[in-house]
């Protein structure tokens, strides 16, 4: 079984390296559906797994000054309280089955939203850029910091409940709010925010005793070489091919969890 966990980590790491998408969105469903890991343990362990695996990429973006720190702070002002409030809400449940039901439903909806974000990333950016010259957009910029804060609040709750949403969904929301920001800066900003958010949420779940450290270790053993190989091959593949495939897979998985919930 230990080898199977590491192989799952290798597979997910490879997909993440290949496409830049799918860490929590793939790992959590695999742990629940294939390995029969309880949703609470799967989500909790995957949060720390995501924080560790994504942290390596942050330094490269920071060195190249591709992180919008003001946007990161606005996001964290919403997402950290959102995560802590959600953790406190979960601690109020006496019945574990209620928590698992809530997590399954949230995971399903988060995966469906993420699949839409993957499918529509380019169209979202094109539409947002087209709206930039409209008069109402200039007025809307005044409230953009508040919208960013609310976006962080929602992401904090979603990620804490499902371990999904910090990546592709966060990127799509940033593209919508900040269409003039370069894509590398959007990715770097979202990545840094995701590392902090998943780390905080994972630490909160750890205090609840739901993180499986042995499982985490086996996943990391496989994922690190997987990310390396996937990143090497990903540079040779067109995102026009990979994005529809990933979007379809995530949508199918999400639908499965919604219907099962």
mmCIF file of C-alpha atoms in Angstrom:
data_model
loop_
_atom_site.group_PDB
_atom_site.id
_atom_site.type_symbol
_atom_site.label_atom_id
_atom_site.label_comp_id
_atom_site.label_asym_id
_atom_site.label_seq_id
_atom_site.Cartn_x
_atom_site.Cartn_y
_atom_site.Cartn_z
ATOM 1 C CA UNK A 1 0.000 0.000 0.000
ATOM 2 C CA UNK A 2 2.906 2.337 0.748
ATOM 3 C CA UNK A 3 4.153 1.880 -2.811
ATOM 4 C CA UNK A 4 0.655 2.605 -4.134
ATOM 5 C CA UNK A 5 0.537 5.893 -2.200
ATOM 6 C CA UNK A 6 3.915 6.930 -3.599
ATOM 7 C CA UNK A 7 2.797 5.956 -7.104
ATOM 8 C CA UNK A 8 -0.307 8.141 -6.664
ATOM 9 C CA UNK A 9 1.973 10.979 -5.595
ATOM 10 C CA UNK A 10 4.137 10.354 -8.666
ATOM 11 C CA UNK A 11 1.100 10.386 -10.957
ATOM 12 C CA UNK A 12 -0.397 13.570 -9.511
ATOM 13 C CA UNK A 13 2.999 15.276 -9.379
ATOM 14 C CA UNK A 14 3.511 14.394 -13.040
ATOM 15 C CA UNK A 15 0.134 15.876 -14.016
ATOM 16 C CA UNK A 16 0.821 19.039 -11.996
ATOM 17 C CA UNK A 17 4.206 19.432 -13.649
ATOM 18 C CA UNK A 18 2.698 18.718 -17.060
ATOM 19 C CA UNK A 19 -0.259 21.086 -16.853
ATOM 20 C CA UNK A 20 0.211 23.291 -13.782
ATOM 21 C CA UNK A 21 -3.229 22.116 -12.690
ATOM 22 C CA UNK A 22 -4.693 19.426 -10.507
ATOM 23 C CA UNK A 23 -2.737 19.026 -7.254
ATOM 24 C CA UNK A 24 -5.556 19.034 -4.707
ATOM 25 C CA UNK A 25 -8.153 18.567 -7.430
ATOM 26 C CA UNK A 26 -6.754 15.132 -8.276
ATOM 27 C CA UNK A 27 -5.065 13.953 -5.085
ATOM 28 C CA UNK A 28 -8.059 14.284 -2.757
ATOM 29 C CA UNK A 29 -10.484 12.348 -5.027
ATOM 30 C CA UNK A 30 -7.836 9.646 -5.594
ATOM 31 C CA UNK A 31 -7.342 9.202 -1.862
ATOM 32 C CA UNK A 32 -11.093 9.013 -1.233
ATOM 33 C CA UNK A 33 -12.302 6.974 -4.220
ATOM 34 C CA UNK A 34 -9.373 4.647 -4.958
ATOM 35 C CA UNK A 35 -7.780 4.181 -1.543
ATOM 36 C CA UNK A 36 -10.891 4.552 0.596
ATOM 37 C CA UNK A 37 -9.310 7.209 2.814
ATOM 38 C CA UNK A 38 -11.969 9.039 4.899
ATOM 39 C CA UNK A 39 -12.722 12.478 3.377
ATOM 40 C CA UNK A 40 -11.598 14.307 6.526
ATOM 41 C CA UNK A 41 -8.184 12.611 6.474
ATOM 42 C CA UNK A 42 -7.839 12.974 2.680
ATOM 43 C CA UNK A 43 -8.594 16.717 2.699
ATOM 44 C CA UNK A 44 -6.448 17.390 5.770
ATOM 45 C CA UNK A 45 -3.411 15.491 4.485
ATOM 46 C CA UNK A 46 -3.727 16.912 0.982
ATOM 47 C CA UNK A 47 -3.706 20.480 2.303
ATOM 48 C CA UNK A 48 -0.238 20.033 3.788
ATOM 49 C CA UNK A 49 0.842 18.013 0.724
ATOM 50 C CA UNK A 50 -0.219 20.925 -1.514
ATOM 51 C CA UNK A 51 1.548 23.518 0.621
ATOM 52 C CA UNK A 52 4.823 21.574 0.549
ATOM 53 C CA UNK A 53 4.775 20.689 -3.162
ATOM 54 C CA UNK A 54 3.846 24.214 -4.268
ATOM 55 C CA UNK A 55 6.352 25.990 -2.035
ATOM 56 C CA UNK A 56 9.289 25.091 -4.284
ATOM 57 C CA UNK A 57 7.890 27.115 -7.166
ATOM 58 C CA UNK A 58 7.324 30.242 -5.088
ATOM 59 C CA UNK A 59 11.019 31.128 -4.832
ATOM 60 C CA UNK A 60 11.472 31.173 -8.602
ATOM 61 C CA UNK A 61 8.580 33.618 -9.027
ATOM 62 C CA UNK A 62 9.782 35.771 -6.122
ATOM 63 C CA UNK A 63 13.311 36.011 -7.556
ATOM 64 C CA UNK A 64 11.878 37.198 -10.867
ATOM 65 C CA UNK A 65 9.615 39.715 -9.047
ATOM 66 C CA UNK A 66 6.503 38.030 -10.418
ATOM 67 C CA UNK A 67 4.424 38.259 -7.236
ATOM 68 C CA UNK A 68 1.965 41.150 -6.718
ATOM 69 C CA UNK A 69 2.405 41.530 -2.968
ATOM 70 C CA UNK A 70 -0.459 43.975 -2.488
ATOM 71 C CA UNK A 71 -2.878 41.526 -4.096
ATOM 72 C CA UNK A 72 -1.466 38.675 -1.980
ATOM 73 C CA UNK A 73 -2.073 40.679 1.202
ATOM 74 C CA UNK A 74 -5.647 41.503 0.167
ATOM 75 C CA UNK A 75 -6.318 37.838 -0.564
ATOM 76 C CA UNK A 76 -4.804 36.684 2.730
ATOM 77 C CA UNK A 77 -6.799 39.274 4.694
ATOM 78 C CA UNK A 78 -9.876 37.393 3.480
ATOM 79 C CA UNK A 79 -8.676 33.800 3.116
ATOM 80 C CA UNK A 80 -6.990 33.344 6.497
ATOM 81 C CA UNK A 81 -10.057 34.467 8.505
ATOM 82 C CA UNK A 82 -12.223 32.449 6.096
ATOM 83 C CA UNK A 83 -10.140 29.356 6.767
ATOM 84 C CA UNK A 84 -10.076 29.859 10.549
ATOM 85 C CA UNK A 85 -13.836 30.446 10.693
ATOM 86 C CA UNK A 86 -14.437 27.298 8.642
ATOM 87 C CA UNK A 87 -12.140 25.258 10.905
ATOM 88 C CA UNK A 88 -13.992 26.543 13.943
ATOM 89 C CA UNK A 89 -17.284 25.633 12.266
ATOM 90 C CA UNK A 90 -16.047 22.081 11.607
ATOM 91 C CA UNK A 91 -15.004 21.666 15.236
ATOM 92 C CA UNK A 92 -18.626 22.299 16.197
ATOM 93 C CA UNK A 93 -19.814 19.092 14.505
ATOM 94 C CA UNK A 94 -20.264 16.189 16.907
ATOM 95 C CA UNK A 95 -20.951 13.655 14.139
ATOM 96 C CA UNK A 96 -18.050 12.868 11.780
ATOM 97 C CA UNK A 97 -20.476 11.732 9.061
ATOM 98 C CA UNK A 98 -21.901 15.273 8.873
ATOM 99 C CA UNK A 99 -18.421 16.683 8.273
ATOM 100 C CA UNK A 100 -17.745 14.095 5.572
ATOM 101 C CA UNK A 101 -21.059 14.814 3.839
ATOM 102 C CA UNK A 102 -20.270 18.557 3.817
ATOM 103 C CA UNK A 103 -16.743 17.923 2.538
ATOM 104 C CA UNK A 104 -17.937 15.624 -0.250
ATOM 105 C CA UNK A 105 -20.470 18.172 -1.499
ATOM 106 C CA UNK A 106 -17.986 21.059 -1.270
ATOM 107 C CA UNK A 107 -15.341 18.971 -3.029
ATOM 108 C CA UNK A 108 -17.755 18.181 -5.857
ATOM 109 C CA UNK A 109 -18.824 21.777 -6.423
ATOM 110 C CA UNK A 110 -15.222 23.020 -6.112
ATOM 111 C CA UNK A 111 -14.080 20.539 -8.763
ATOM 112 C CA UNK A 112 -16.862 21.575 -11.139
ATOM 113 C CA UNK A 113 -15.996 25.260 -10.676
ATOM 114 C CA UNK A 114 -12.329 24.445 -11.194
ATOM 115 C CA UNK A 115 -13.099 22.551 -14.408
ATOM 116 C CA UNK A 116 -15.027 25.569 -15.737
ATOM 117 C CA UNK A 117 -12.066 27.784 -14.834
ATOM 118 C CA UNK A 118 -9.703 25.435 -16.700
ATOM 119 C CA UNK A 119 -11.920 25.319 -19.798
ATOM 120 C CA UNK A 120 -12.544 29.064 -19.869
ATOM 121 C CA UNK A 121 -9.221 30.531 -18.733
ATOM 122 C CA UNK A 122 -8.313 32.084 -22.101
ATOM 123 C CA UNK A 123 -11.864 33.273 -22.822
ATOM 124 C CA UNK A 124 -12.135 34.804 -19.352
ATOM 125 C CA UNK A 125 -8.949 36.771 -19.973
ATOM 126 C CA UNK A 126 -10.068 37.915 -23.429
ATOM 127 C CA UNK A 127 -13.458 39.043 -22.110
ATOM 128 C CA UNK A 128 -11.921 40.888 -19.156
ATOM 129 C CA UNK A 129 -9.479 42.715 -21.437
ATOM 130 C CA UNK A 130 -12.323 43.723 -23.761
ATOM 131 C CA UNK A 131 -14.196 45.272 -20.830
ATOM 132 C CA UNK A 132 -11.181 47.314 -19.684
ATOM 133 C CA UNK A 133 -12.095 50.297 -21.890
ATOM 134 C CA UNK A 134 -15.713 50.426 -20.681
ATOM 135 C CA UNK A 135 -16.633 53.385 -18.405
ATOM 136 C CA UNK A 136 -18.131 51.160 -15.699
ATOM 137 C CA UNK A 137 -14.836 49.300 -15.326
ATOM 138 C CA UNK A 138 -13.031 52.482 -14.279
ATOM 139 C CA UNK A 139 -15.608 53.020 -11.548
ATOM 140 C CA UNK A 140 -15.456 49.363 -10.517
ATOM 141 C CA UNK A 141 -11.690 49.579 -9.924
ATOM 142 C CA UNK A 142 -12.413 51.608 -6.780
ATOM 143 C CA UNK A 143 -14.042 48.593 -5.150
ATOM 144 C CA UNK A 144 -11.585 46.040 -6.559
ATOM 145 C CA UNK A 145 -9.633 45.738 -3.273
ATOM 146 C CA UNK A 146 -12.861 44.891 -1.431
ATOM 147 C CA UNK A 147 -13.824 42.343 -4.079
ATOM 148 C CA UNK A 148 -10.345 40.789 -3.786
ATOM 149 C CA UNK A 149 -10.848 40.527 -0.027
ATOM 150 C CA UNK A 150 -14.226 38.781 -0.495
ATOM 151 C CA UNK A 151 -12.664 36.495 -3.100
ATOM 152 C CA UNK A 152 -10.040 35.513 -0.528
ATOM 153 C CA UNK A 153 -12.744 34.873 2.068
ATOM 154 C CA UNK A 154 -14.591 32.489 -0.272
ATOM 155 C CA UNK A 155 -11.405 30.713 -1.346
ATOM 156 C CA UNK A 156 -10.346 30.309 2.282
ATOM 157 C CA UNK A 157 -13.569 28.509 3.092
ATOM 158 C CA UNK A 158 -13.598 26.359 -0.065
ATOM 159 C CA UNK A 159 -9.981 25.282 0.262
ATOM 160 C CA UNK A 160 -10.325 24.437 3.969
ATOM 161 C CA UNK A 161 -13.379 22.269 3.273
ATOM 162 C CA UNK A 162 -12.171 20.555 0.112
ATOM 163 C CA UNK A 163 -8.437 21.307 -0.438
ATOM 164 C CA UNK A 164 -9.515 22.439 -3.941
ATOM 165 C CA UNK A 165 -9.758 25.951 -5.390
ATOM 166 C CA UNK A 166 -6.488 27.649 -4.525
ATOM 167 C CA UNK A 167 -4.967 26.876 -7.948
ATOM 168 C CA UNK A 168 -6.999 27.065 -11.148
ATOM 169 C CA UNK A 169 -10.019 28.722 -9.538
ATOM 170 C CA UNK A 170 -7.875 31.351 -7.819
ATOM 171 C CA UNK A 171 -6.075 32.043 -11.099
ATOM 172 C CA UNK A 172 -9.360 32.504 -12.997
ATOM 173 C CA UNK A 173 -10.626 34.975 -10.392
ATOM 174 C CA UNK A 174 -7.379 36.960 -10.539
ATOM 175 C CA UNK A 175 -7.563 37.065 -14.341
ATOM 176 C CA UNK A 176 -11.081 38.498 -14.059
ATOM 177 C CA UNK A 177 -10.144 41.143 -11.489
ATOM 178 C CA UNK A 178 -6.677 42.025 -12.809
ATOM 179 C CA UNK A 179 -6.732 41.401 -16.593
ATOM 180 C CA UNK A 180 -3.794 43.769 -17.245
ATOM 181 C CA UNK A 181 -1.546 41.763 -14.942
ATOM 182 C CA UNK A 182 0.786 39.439 -16.864
ATOM 183 C CA UNK A 183 0.021 35.721 -16.695
ATOM 184 C CA UNK A 184 3.343 34.868 -14.994
ATOM 185 C CA UNK A 185 2.549 37.449 -12.288
ATOM 186 C CA UNK A 186 -0.975 36.085 -11.867
ATOM 187 C CA UNK A 187 0.402 32.546 -11.519
ATOM 188 C CA UNK A 188 3.115 33.653 -9.084
ATOM 189 C CA UNK A 189 0.652 35.653 -6.992
ATOM 190 C CA UNK A 190 -1.869 32.830 -6.874
ATOM 191 C CA UNK A 191 0.868 30.299 -6.086
ATOM 192 C CA UNK A 192 2.215 32.282 -3.118
ATOM 193 C CA UNK A 193 -1.291 32.801 -1.754
ATOM 194 C CA UNK A 194 -2.067 29.093 -2.205
ATOM 195 C CA UNK A 195 1.047 28.015 -0.278
ATOM 196 C CA UNK A 196 0.159 30.202 2.708
ATOM 197 C CA UNK A 197 -3.547 29.339 2.653
ATOM 198 C CA UNK A 198 -3.095 25.573 2.348
ATOM 199 C CA UNK A 199 -0.400 25.700 5.034
ATOM 200 C CA UNK A 200 -2.679 27.523 7.485
ATOM 201 C CA UNK A 201 -5.667 25.310 6.671
ATOM 202 C CA UNK A 202 -3.518 22.176 6.915
ATOM 203 C CA UNK A 203 -2.133 23.269 10.285
ATOM 204 C CA UNK A 204 -5.686 23.836 11.503
ATOM 205 C CA UNK A 205 -6.703 20.348 10.396
ATOM 206 C CA UNK A 206 -3.579 18.962 12.093
ATOM 207 C CA UNK A 207 -4.743 20.408 15.425
ATOM 208 C CA UNK A 208 -7.967 18.462 14.888
ATOM 209 C CA UNK A 209 -5.919 15.254 14.610
ATOM 210 C CA UNK A 210 -7.001 14.436 11.057
ATOM 211 C CA UNK A 211 -3.644 14.613 9.210
ATOM 212 C CA UNK A 212 -1.987 11.266 8.398
ATOM 213 C CA UNK A 213 1.746 12.079 8.505
ATOM 214 C CA UNK A 214 2.818 8.647 7.230
ATOM 215 C CA UNK A 215 0.513 8.981 4.223
ATOM 216 C CA UNK A 216 1.841 12.501 3.638
ATOM 217 C CA UNK A 217 5.410 11.204 3.552
ATOM 218 C CA UNK A 218 4.645 8.503 0.991
ATOM 219 C CA UNK A 219 2.823 10.981 -1.246
ATOM 220 C CA UNK A 220 5.723 13.432 -1.169
ATOM 221 C CA UNK A 221 8.266 10.703 -2.002
ATOM 222 C CA UNK A 222 6.435 10.095 -5.288
ATOM 223 C CA UNK A 223 5.329 13.621 -6.136
ATOM 224 C CA UNK A 224 8.700 15.381 -6.170
ATOM 225 C CA UNK A 225 10.214 13.383 -9.070
ATOM 226 C CA UNK A 226 6.796 13.395 -10.752
ATOM 227 C CA UNK A 227 6.682 17.190 -10.814
ATOM 228 C CA UNK A 228 10.213 17.307 -12.249
ATOM 229 C CA UNK A 229 9.474 14.898 -15.111
ATOM 230 C CA UNK A 230 6.086 16.485 -15.831
ATOM 231 C CA UNK A 231 7.592 19.978 -15.966
ATOM 232 C CA UNK A 232 10.200 18.788 -18.472
ATOM 233 C CA UNK A 233 7.614 17.203 -20.785
ATOM 234 C CA UNK A 234 5.029 19.952 -20.226
ATOM 235 C CA UNK A 235 7.212 22.473 -22.007
ATOM 236 C CA UNK A 236 6.815 20.395 -25.182
ATOM 237 C CA UNK A 237 3.020 20.000 -25.070
ATOM 238 C CA UNK A 238 0.421 22.529 -26.126
ATOM 239 C CA UNK A 239 -1.935 23.746 -23.387
ATOM 240 C CA UNK A 240 -4.684 23.681 -26.048
ATOM 241 C CA UNK A 241 -4.472 19.889 -25.854
ATOM 242 C CA UNK A 242 -4.021 19.447 -22.108
ATOM 243 C CA UNK A 243 -6.530 22.007 -20.756
ATOM 244 C CA UNK A 244 -9.654 20.396 -22.303
ATOM 245 C CA UNK A 245 -8.521 16.975 -21.051
ATOM 246 C CA UNK A 246 -7.931 18.245 -17.513
ATOM 247 C CA UNK A 247 -11.169 20.231 -17.546
ATOM 248 C CA UNK A 248 -13.170 17.181 -18.604
ATOM 249 C CA UNK A 249 -11.557 14.939 -15.976
ATOM 250 C CA UNK A 250 -12.148 17.444 -13.163
ATOM 251 C CA UNK A 251 -15.770 18.005 -14.229
ATOM 252 C CA UNK A 252 -16.479 14.254 -14.272
ATOM 253 C CA UNK A 253 -14.905 13.760 -10.839
ATOM 254 C CA UNK A 254 -16.772 16.751 -9.414
ATOM 255 C CA UNK A 255 -20.094 15.500 -10.770
ATOM 256 C CA UNK A 256 -19.456 12.134 -9.181
ATOM 257 C CA UNK A 257 -19.020 13.699 -5.737
ATOM 258 C CA UNK A 258 -22.058 15.969 -6.093
ATOM 259 C CA UNK A 259 -24.311 13.079 -7.134
ATOM 260 C CA UNK A 260 -22.909 10.825 -4.415
ATOM 261 C CA UNK A 261 -23.436 13.543 -1.794
#
